[in-house]
Amino acid sequence: MFKSLVKHLKTPQRPTRLCILDFSDPATFPRIQTTSDSSLGGYSTAYFDPYRPATESPLVARFHGLLNPTLPKGNPKVLQSGWAMFKTKNRIKDPKAQFKPFYIFKSQANFWWDWSPFQVLHLRVLNLTPNRKFMVNVQTDTMSRTDLYQHRLFTRPGDNETPVWENIFIDLSEFVLTNRGSVQIQYEAEFEKDRIKSVGLSLADGQHGPFDLLVDKIEVLSGYDYYQEMKQARNSNIPLLNVKDEETVPQLCESNENKNSD
């Protein structure tokens, strides 16, 4: 009886790993939505597809398309164009759903995850267009629908080197609050890690042309799991994918001008 009582009185252990997106599982893909400036009359394209780098390799996600910064002709209100992104779908489908500071039931909440126990965001990616500047986006459940916490996805530059799979670790405290691309004043503890609404990646570097990024997984880590992943990443110096193999490299989108921009 005493042992049973002690078992129930034990302090619950803090989690050290939470998988956000694992693209080796085909069921993950329906949770993703893409958008681009084409929704405002622009000419960029964004695609998000299941992709298998080799016959026997696990499934990954391929975020690709064509960025075109040409301003739309029929929408004079748009002063800047040339962006594409993907993100996880909102828990509540209604885009006009009102913000609520408190929820009686968890099922009513408009956010998916509580990241408060975690320290870093971990992404495993392969940038097939290394000179493109991707951004990592995290949205919390707040009153503003256009606030984003962003951080640059730093991958190896394309100096005639073969692109390889990379493990990217971003400390959650390093995300910067932005609104429509502009950095905002950020107060301490404003990043509500216990109300994470969506996660995704975007591209708006102003360069016309194709982009191509493979994503294996996205997760948050802390403690021992963070140490283990970091140790494994540092000890691994063998490319996991030879992207020069014509059979495993996806064809980039055509770099010609989008016909719609004529």
Tab-separated table of C-alpha atoms in Angstrom:
chain	number	residue	atom	x	y	z
A	1	MET	CA	0.000	0.000	0.000
A	2	PHE	CA	2.821	2.381	0.928
A	3	LYS	CA	4.640	1.672	-2.356
A	4	SER	CA	1.450	2.355	-4.291
A	5	LEU	CA	1.025	5.685	-2.488
A	6	VAL	CA	4.625	6.711	-3.212
A	7	LYS	CA	4.118	5.881	-6.878
A	8	HIS	CA	1.197	8.313	-7.127
A	9	LEU	CA	3.031	11.031	-5.180
A	10	LYS	CA	6.080	11.054	-7.452
A	11	THR	CA	6.731	14.288	-9.327
A	12	PRO	CA	5.985	13.754	-13.028
A	13	GLN	CA	9.063	13.927	-15.232
A	14	ARG	CA	9.366	16.789	-17.690
A	15	PRO	CA	9.296	15.598	-21.316
A	16	THR	CA	12.541	16.026	-23.254
A	17	ARG	CA	11.259	15.380	-26.786
A	18	LEU	CA	8.087	16.272	-28.653
A	19	CYS	CA	7.706	15.344	-32.318
A	20	ILE	CA	5.923	18.096	-34.247
A	21	LEU	CA	6.149	16.766	-37.808
A	22	ASP	CA	7.562	13.415	-38.921
A	23	PHE	CA	7.337	13.179	-42.693
A	24	SER	CA	8.336	9.522	-42.802
A	25	ASP	CA	4.686	9.003	-41.833
A	26	PRO	CA	2.353	9.651	-44.820
A	27	ALA	CA	-0.409	10.689	-42.396
A	28	THR	CA	1.564	13.871	-41.618
A	29	PHE	CA	1.115	15.456	-45.053
A	30	PRO	CA	-2.632	16.250	-44.802
A	31	ARG	CA	-1.794	18.442	-41.792
A	32	ILE	CA	0.154	20.860	-44.030
A	33	GLN	CA	-1.104	23.777	-46.106
A	34	THR	CA	0.830	25.918	-48.591
A	35	THR	CA	0.321	29.457	-49.803
A	36	SER	CA	2.158	32.113	-51.793
A	37	ASP	CA	1.721	35.608	-53.171
A	38	SER	CA	-0.506	34.034	-55.834
A	39	SER	CA	-3.317	34.335	-53.276
A	40	LEU	CA	-3.011	38.123	-53.783
A	41	GLY	CA	-2.588	37.977	-57.548
A	42	GLY	CA	1.167	37.335	-57.570
A	43	TYR	CA	3.055	34.813	-59.674
A	44	SER	CA	5.016	32.663	-57.203
A	45	THR	CA	4.216	28.984	-56.745
A	46	ALA	CA	4.563	26.700	-53.723
A	47	TYR	CA	4.272	22.920	-53.627
A	48	PHE	CA	4.614	20.467	-50.761
A	49	ASP	CA	4.875	16.815	-51.758
A	50	PRO	CA	5.891	13.442	-50.336
A	51	TYR	CA	9.280	12.520	-51.777
A	52	ARG	CA	11.548	9.498	-51.561
A	53	PRO	CA	15.218	10.400	-52.286
A	54	ALA	CA	16.081	6.797	-53.147
A	55	THR	CA	14.179	3.563	-53.624
A	56	GLU	CA	14.935	2.197	-50.152
A	57	SER	CA	15.115	5.498	-48.265
A	58	PRO	CA	12.413	6.767	-45.878
A	59	LEU	CA	9.797	9.225	-47.040
A	60	VAL	CA	10.543	12.966	-46.627
A	61	ALA	CA	8.766	16.190	-47.561
A	62	ARG	CA	9.735	18.333	-50.538
A	63	PHE	CA	8.950	22.060	-50.372
A	64	HIS	CA	9.570	23.525	-53.813
A	65	GLY	CA	8.338	26.027	-56.340
A	66	LEU	CA	9.227	29.225	-58.151
A	67	LEU	CA	9.626	32.620	-56.515
A	68	ASN	CA	8.606	35.586	-58.654
A	69	PRO	CA	8.770	39.084	-57.087
A	70	THR	CA	6.818	40.704	-59.946
A	71	LEU	CA	3.991	42.817	-58.541
A	72	PRO	CA	0.476	41.741	-59.546
A	73	LYS	CA	-1.042	43.964	-62.202
A	74	GLY	CA	-4.603	43.868	-60.935
A	75	ASN	CA	-3.997	44.653	-57.254
A	76	PRO	CA	-2.448	48.110	-56.649
A	77	LYS	CA	-2.660	47.617	-52.874
A	78	VAL	CA	0.131	45.013	-53.027
A	79	LEU	CA	3.430	46.905	-52.727
A	80	GLN	CA	5.731	43.899	-52.304
A	81	SER	CA	5.534	40.397	-53.731
A	82	GLY	CA	7.622	37.260	-54.035
A	83	TRP	CA	6.970	34.869	-51.151
A	84	ALA	CA	5.970	31.254	-50.547
A	85	MET	CA	5.397	29.206	-47.416
A	86	PHE	CA	4.023	26.082	-45.796
A	87	LYS	CA	2.606	25.681	-42.310
A	88	THR	CA	0.612	23.319	-40.160
A	89	LYS	CA	-3.131	23.805	-40.388
A	90	ASN	CA	-4.909	25.612	-37.567
A	91	ARG	CA	-6.760	23.514	-35.053
A	92	ILE	CA	-9.912	25.597	-35.573
A	93	LYS	CA	-10.647	25.819	-39.292
A	94	ASP	CA	-12.574	29.103	-39.143
A	95	PRO	CA	-10.016	31.834	-40.093
A	96	LYS	CA	-12.106	34.405	-38.195
A	97	ALA	CA	-12.160	32.417	-34.958
A	98	GLN	CA	-11.942	34.826	-32.034
A	99	PHE	CA	-8.995	34.760	-29.654
A	100	LYS	CA	-9.784	33.440	-26.181
A	101	PRO	CA	-7.359	33.927	-23.283
A	102	PHE	CA	-8.800	30.880	-21.502
A	103	TYR	CA	-10.438	27.649	-22.602
A	104	ILE	CA	-12.762	25.520	-20.476
A	105	PHE	CA	-11.922	22.389	-22.453
A	106	LYS	CA	-8.688	21.614	-24.267
A	107	SER	CA	-10.664	20.519	-27.330
A	108	GLN	CA	-11.849	24.130	-27.731
A	109	ALA	CA	-8.317	25.544	-27.866
A	110	ASN	CA	-6.961	27.016	-31.088
A	111	PHE	CA	-3.430	25.746	-30.563
A	112	TRP	CA	-1.759	22.351	-30.834
A	113	TRP	CA	1.299	22.218	-28.575
A	114	ASP	CA	2.798	23.272	-25.261
A	115	TRP	CA	6.536	23.898	-25.723
A	116	SER	CA	7.187	25.297	-22.256
A	117	PRO	CA	9.305	22.270	-21.142
A	118	PHE	CA	11.599	22.498	-24.183
A	119	GLN	CA	14.717	24.440	-25.098
A	120	VAL	CA	15.369	24.088	-28.840
A	121	LEU	CA	13.625	23.485	-32.141
A	122	HIS	CA	15.336	20.741	-34.158
A	123	LEU	CA	14.939	20.414	-37.931
A	124	ARG	CA	16.562	17.888	-40.245
A	125	VAL	CA	16.714	19.380	-43.740
A	126	LEU	CA	18.518	19.208	-47.062
A	127	ASN	CA	18.643	22.493	-48.965
A	128	LEU	CA	18.927	21.735	-52.688
A	129	THR	CA	19.068	25.478	-53.421
A	130	PRO	CA	21.672	26.496	-50.811
A	131	ASN	CA	21.743	30.174	-51.780
A	132	ARG	CA	18.065	30.637	-50.897
A	133	LYS	CA	17.308	32.132	-47.470
A	134	PHE	CA	14.510	30.196	-45.790
A	135	MET	CA	12.845	31.314	-42.568
A	136	VAL	CA	11.387	29.191	-39.761
A	137	ASN	CA	7.993	30.480	-38.611
A	138	VAL	CA	6.203	29.810	-35.328
A	139	GLN	CA	2.778	31.267	-34.580
A	140	THR	CA	1.242	31.412	-31.127
A	141	ASP	CA	-2.420	31.762	-30.203
A	142	THR	CA	-2.649	35.531	-29.645
A	143	MET	CA	-5.002	38.380	-30.532
A	144	SER	CA	-2.960	39.256	-33.635
A	145	ARG	CA	-3.461	36.905	-36.585
A	146	THR	CA	-0.401	38.292	-38.416
A	147	ASP	CA	2.219	38.045	-35.645
A	148	LEU	CA	4.970	35.500	-36.328
A	149	TYR	CA	8.056	34.433	-34.431
A	150	GLN	CA	10.804	33.925	-36.988
A	151	HIS	CA	14.383	32.705	-37.255
A	152	ARG	CA	16.647	32.237	-40.258
A	153	LEU	CA	17.216	28.628	-41.334
A	154	PHE	CA	21.000	28.672	-41.642
A	155	THR	CA	22.225	25.932	-43.991
A	156	ARG	CA	25.580	25.404	-45.661
A	157	PRO	CA	26.328	27.851	-48.497
A	158	GLY	CA	26.419	26.507	-52.029
A	159	ASP	CA	30.134	26.927	-52.735
A	160	ASN	CA	30.367	24.070	-55.229
A	161	GLU	CA	29.822	21.610	-52.393
A	162	THR	CA	27.440	18.696	-52.503
A	163	PRO	CA	24.337	19.522	-50.408
A	164	VAL	CA	23.945	17.145	-47.470
A	165	TRP	CA	21.365	16.507	-44.791
A	166	GLU	CA	21.827	18.923	-41.908
A	167	ASN	CA	20.600	19.035	-38.326
A	168	ILE	CA	19.528	22.567	-37.421
A	169	PHE	CA	19.104	23.498	-33.747
A	170	ILE	CA	17.430	26.824	-32.897
A	171	ASP	CA	17.130	27.999	-29.305
A	172	LEU	CA	13.515	28.987	-28.703
A	173	SER	CA	14.644	32.189	-26.988
A	174	GLU	CA	16.238	33.375	-30.261
A	175	PHE	CA	12.996	33.662	-32.237
A	176	VAL	CA	12.131	37.262	-33.128
A	177	LEU	CA	8.615	38.692	-33.194
A	178	THR	CA	7.592	40.025	-36.625
A	179	ASN	CA	4.412	41.306	-38.227
A	180	ARG	CA	4.062	41.263	-42.019
A	181	GLY	CA	7.840	40.974	-42.324
A	182	SER	CA	8.731	43.845	-39.969
A	183	VAL	CA	10.461	43.252	-36.629
A	184	GLN	CA	8.296	44.255	-33.664
A	185	ILE	CA	9.082	45.330	-30.121
A	186	GLN	CA	9.264	42.106	-28.139
A	187	TYR	CA	8.755	42.063	-24.393
A	188	GLU	CA	10.236	39.477	-22.077
A	189	ALA	CA	8.212	36.253	-21.874
A	190	GLU	CA	5.931	37.436	-24.701
A	191	PHE	CA	6.644	34.252	-26.651
A	192	GLU	CA	3.880	32.068	-25.209
A	193	LYS	CA	5.421	28.645	-25.627
A	194	ASP	CA	2.413	26.977	-24.030
A	195	ARG	CA	0.113	28.101	-26.891
A	196	ILE	CA	1.853	27.081	-30.138
A	197	LYS	CA	-0.624	27.405	-32.989
A	198	SER	CA	1.408	26.530	-36.104
A	199	VAL	CA	4.915	25.776	-37.377
A	200	GLY	CA	6.304	26.133	-40.885
A	201	LEU	CA	8.909	27.501	-43.276
A	202	SER	CA	8.825	30.383	-45.724
A	203	LEU	CA	10.900	32.041	-48.420
A	204	ALA	CA	10.883	35.740	-49.306
A	205	ASP	CA	14.497	36.561	-50.185
A	206	GLY	CA	13.680	38.657	-53.259
A	207	GLN	CA	15.500	36.328	-55.675
A	208	HIS	CA	13.615	35.277	-58.770
A	209	GLY	CA	13.934	31.581	-59.521
A	210	PRO	CA	13.323	28.051	-58.254
A	211	PHE	CA	13.674	26.848	-54.683
A	212	ASP	CA	13.850	23.315	-53.334
A	213	LEU	CA	14.085	22.101	-49.746
A	214	LEU	CA	13.731	18.580	-48.334
A	215	VAL	CA	12.452	18.245	-44.758
A	216	ASP	CA	12.704	15.033	-42.756
A	217	LYS	CA	11.333	16.053	-39.359
A	218	ILE	CA	10.656	18.937	-36.996
A	219	GLU	CA	10.683	18.475	-33.217
A	220	VAL	CA	11.402	20.277	-29.946
A	221	LEU	CA	14.025	19.012	-27.508
A	222	SER	CA	15.528	19.604	-24.103
A	223	GLY	CA	17.740	17.841	-21.576
A	224	TYR	CA	19.152	14.436	-22.430
A	225	ASP	CA	17.469	14.132	-25.839
A	226	TYR	CA	18.898	17.502	-26.887
A	227	TYR	CA	22.368	16.364	-25.776
A	228	GLN	CA	22.062	13.074	-27.667
A	229	GLU	CA	20.844	14.667	-30.906
A	230	MET	CA	23.564	17.314	-30.770
A	231	LYS	CA	26.235	14.690	-30.093
A	232	GLN	CA	25.037	12.518	-32.958
A	233	ALA	CA	24.925	15.489	-35.341
A	234	ARG	CA	28.487	16.516	-34.474
A	235	ASN	CA	29.846	12.996	-34.869
A	236	SER	CA	28.132	12.428	-38.209
A	237	ASN	CA	30.321	13.653	-41.065
A	238	ILE	CA	29.067	11.273	-43.777
A	239	PRO	CA	26.468	12.682	-46.213
A	240	LEU	CA	23.237	10.718	-45.903
A	241	LEU	CA	22.207	11.498	-49.460
A	242	ASN	CA	24.315	11.874	-52.579
A	243	VAL	CA	22.291	14.551	-54.345
A	244	LYS	CA	24.506	14.386	-57.430
A	245	ASP	CA	22.916	11.076	-58.316
A	246	GLU	CA	20.523	11.918	-61.148
A	247	GLU	CA	18.054	9.299	-59.938
A	248	THR	CA	17.714	10.857	-56.478
A	249	VAL	CA	17.779	14.579	-57.210
A	250	PRO	CA	14.355	16.135	-57.847
A	251	GLN	CA	14.225	18.350	-60.912
A	252	LEU	CA	14.051	22.028	-60.021
A	253	CYS	CA	11.176	24.113	-61.292
A	254	GLU	CA	11.793	25.929	-64.540
A	255	SER	CA	13.595	29.209	-63.978
A	256	ASN	CA	11.832	30.904	-66.870
A	257	GLU	CA	9.404	33.716	-66.214
A	258	ASN	CA	5.986	32.538	-65.161
A	259	LYS	CA	3.697	32.881	-68.141
A	260	ASN	CA	1.107	34.563	-65.955
A	261	SER	CA	3.462	37.499	-65.378
A	262	ASP	CA	3.519	38.428	-69.044
